[in-house]
Every structure is written in C-alpha cells, then in structure tokens.
Amino acid sequence: MASDNLIVLERFHDRLRVRYPKISRPQVVSYLLKARARYFSGKLCGNSVKALVEAVSQLIEEDLEGVTNSADFMNRGETEGERRGMKLLLIIFLPHFALGLATRCSDVGGTLKQIDAGIGMVFGVNTTGSVYTRIGDSWVKIPGSFRHVTVGPAGIWGVDPYKKIFRFVGGSWISIFNGELMQLDAGGDQFVAGVDQFGATFCINKREVEGAVANRSIPFSSVGSRMRYYSCGPLGCWGVTLAKDVYHRLNVKPTACIGTSWTRVFGKFQNIEVGSDGRVFGISVTKQLYMRKGITAERPMGWGWTRIQIGNLRFNHASWDLGNLWLVRNDGKVVKCSTEDID
C-alpha cells in the first residue's frame, strides 16, 4: 500500500510542477492536507486528480498573494510540520485520494468476460459466447458464438469456441479457411495478430488482411516466442508470456508485422491491451489495473507503470479508445471511465 500511495503522491506532484516548477513534495503534502479539509467540508467539488490539482493551485495562489518573491517561497526548506504531514498523508489520507481517482467511472450494464474497443466501436463476449456491440447507451446482441472478439483498424474479427477465425463483413461473419487461434487483435496498423493454444504468436500483414474473404486461406507469419496474450497499436505490439512476463515487439510494420526483436518490460500481467492512440493498459496477476506512462513515438515502451485504483474493484479486462476506458470487472460487470477520470 505504501508504494501505491507514493505513486499517487508523485502523480499530484508531477501535475503541480507544470504550473509551479519549484514546488517541493513536502509542500505538495501540506497543500493536499488543506485541500482534503476543504473536501470534507464540502467546499471542494469532485475527487479526481484534476479537481484536487485545481484546489491545491487555489490554495497556492492564496498564499502567494502578498509574497514579493514567489521563487524564494517555493524554494524554502521543508518544515518539521510538513515532514510530519507527509507521514500522516501516506498513512491516513492518501489512500482515500487513491480510491477516488476515478469516482466518475460508472457501470454501464451488462456482463462480459472480454471486451475490445477501437475505431469508435466496442465489442464484447459473455461467458456463454454471445457477442454484443455497444450502440448508444445499450448493448446489442449480434449473431455468432465466440470466445474472443476484436475491433480495430484491421476490422472486426473473432475466434469461435473451436478456435476457428472469422471476420465480420457486411453484417455477417465470414470464415477464414486456415489457422486456429485462442486470442487475436485487430489494433495494429491494418494488420491482425494473435496466439494459438500452444502460445505460438502469429500475425497477418496488411495486404493479406485486405484480401481476407470467405473460405479463403491467407498466409500467417510466425512472430516467434510463446505468448498467452498479444496486442498491437500504432507504436508496436505488447505480449504477455505463458509465465506472465511482459515484452514489447520492436519494428512492427503493416507490411512486416512480425517485427524484429523483443524487449523485456518489468511487470507481471495476465493481459495487456494497446489503445488506438498507443496508450497501453494492463491487468496484473492480482487483477489490478495499470497504465503505462511516458509512451511517445520516440519512446514507444514508455518509462513505467502507474496503478489506477477504482475503489476496491478487481478487473479481468481493459480496452481503450477515443478517450474512454472500458473495463470488465472480476464479477463480469462492465465499467466505463473517461479521460479525466484516469489521467
């Protein structure tokens, strides 16, 4: 718990340093304690990171009024009270902040075992294999029985209970003649990737995806290694091994989807999903939700994991698209969070 609390504290500190570059962590602690008091008194609306940053900024501006040298004010050494305040915050108050980081996330009805969002659409499968898509504020059942579905730039694809591969075209599922997979992903740049029952990892290049029609055999390229889950996005692919270790696949391209090599990434996860904008979310082996921080085109693997705590909930699956995070809880219920709730 202490390490999670420190992560939350660092998130507040990072946000505030955008406005006040010289603010110290003890000062952040002091202002958070004051903001917390306002929250309990009803003067602070909301319990998100954004709301707390605004509240702390207001307190800082109030203190800066009448101060002739704000730089000296921010550079001053921490007081004994602030040191005691930091310990108090880490032990008592910060867990409440962490629990409230995504309080505006909401259940949207329905129960699923797997969900995938991409190109403005959301698809999911329940425990009986029924397939649903999100239309407006409702789940609409579509024909078919599947174990896994995916939607992305490469289209809508599914794997049935017999591990056969299908593509959704013109309102109907068409069978792809060859290949058997357990899980697949359409989030790459118009290519498809997935893993079979033995953990072998494959992909289908963009050109072959474009020619995928009913009962036609299409060539699969072997990526290599043994994975239990594989997901791709605009900045590369992420895999979870049979031992639940995490790897990033380098130099993945639409015309060369196999990439060139693996890079190990710290963490133990049961699955990882890459969003349409390159954001990466994962469900850990303890069913906790994490987001990869620092991902850019120059640094596609980012620099670390940040835990996103939503009450005491545990999750089975996560998927991100167009500013919305879709989650399947441990009990199968579906949760939707907006960008503000998780940033």
PDB file of C-alpha atoms in Angstrom, residues 163 180-183 194-202 222-230 239-243 262:
ATOM      1  CA  LYS A 163     -10.516 -21.764 -32.350  1.00  0.00           C
ATOM      2  CA  GLU A 180      -6.585 -21.692 -35.355  1.00  0.00           C
ATOM      3  CA  LEU A 181      -6.122 -19.128 -32.603  1.00  0.00           C
ATOM      4  CA  MET A 182      -7.158 -18.614 -28.992  1.00  0.00           C
ATOM      5  CA  GLN A 183      -6.897 -14.814 -28.996  1.00  0.00           C
ATOM      6  CA  GLY A 194      -2.814 -13.409 -32.204  1.00  0.00           C
ATOM      7  CA  VAL A 195      -1.741 -16.527 -30.320  1.00  0.00           C
ATOM      8  CA  ASP A 196      -2.710 -20.182 -30.598  1.00  0.00           C
ATOM      9  CA  GLN A 197      -3.440 -22.738 -27.894  1.00  0.00           C
ATOM     10  CA  PHE A 198       0.261 -23.535 -27.510  1.00  0.00           C
ATOM     11  CA  GLY A 199       1.318 -19.901 -27.169  1.00  0.00           C
ATOM     12  CA  ALA A 200       2.776 -19.580 -30.662  1.00  0.00           C
ATOM     13  CA  THR A 201       2.393 -15.994 -31.903  1.00  0.00           C
ATOM     14  CA  PHE A 202       1.287 -15.095 -35.437  1.00  0.00           C
ATOM     15  CA  SER A 222       5.222 -16.536 -37.292  1.00  0.00           C
ATOM     16  CA  VAL A 223       6.327 -13.895 -34.801  1.00  0.00           C
ATOM     17  CA  GLY A 224       8.101 -16.394 -32.582  1.00  0.00           C
ATOM     18  CA  SER A 225       8.216 -16.783 -28.789  1.00  0.00           C
ATOM     19  CA  ARG A 226       5.450 -18.164 -26.568  1.00  0.00           C
ATOM     20  CA  MET A 227       2.704 -15.742 -25.603  1.00  0.00           C
ATOM     21  CA  ARG A 228      -0.624 -16.086 -23.844  1.00  0.00           C
ATOM     22  CA  TYR A 229      -1.799 -12.645 -24.993  1.00  0.00           C
ATOM     23  CA  TYR A 230      -0.708 -10.302 -27.771  1.00  0.00           C
ATOM     24  CA  GLY A 239       2.923  -9.554 -25.416  1.00  0.00           C
ATOM     25  CA  VAL A 240       2.366 -11.442 -22.181  1.00  0.00           C
ATOM     26  CA  THR A 241       4.216 -14.764 -21.993  1.00  0.00           C
ATOM     27  CA  LEU A 242       2.936 -18.035 -20.602  1.00  0.00           C
ATOM     28  CA  ALA A 243       4.846 -17.110 -17.427  1.00  0.00           C
ATOM     29  CA  TRP A 262      11.654  -8.499 -28.188  1.00  0.00           C
TER      30      TRP A 262
END
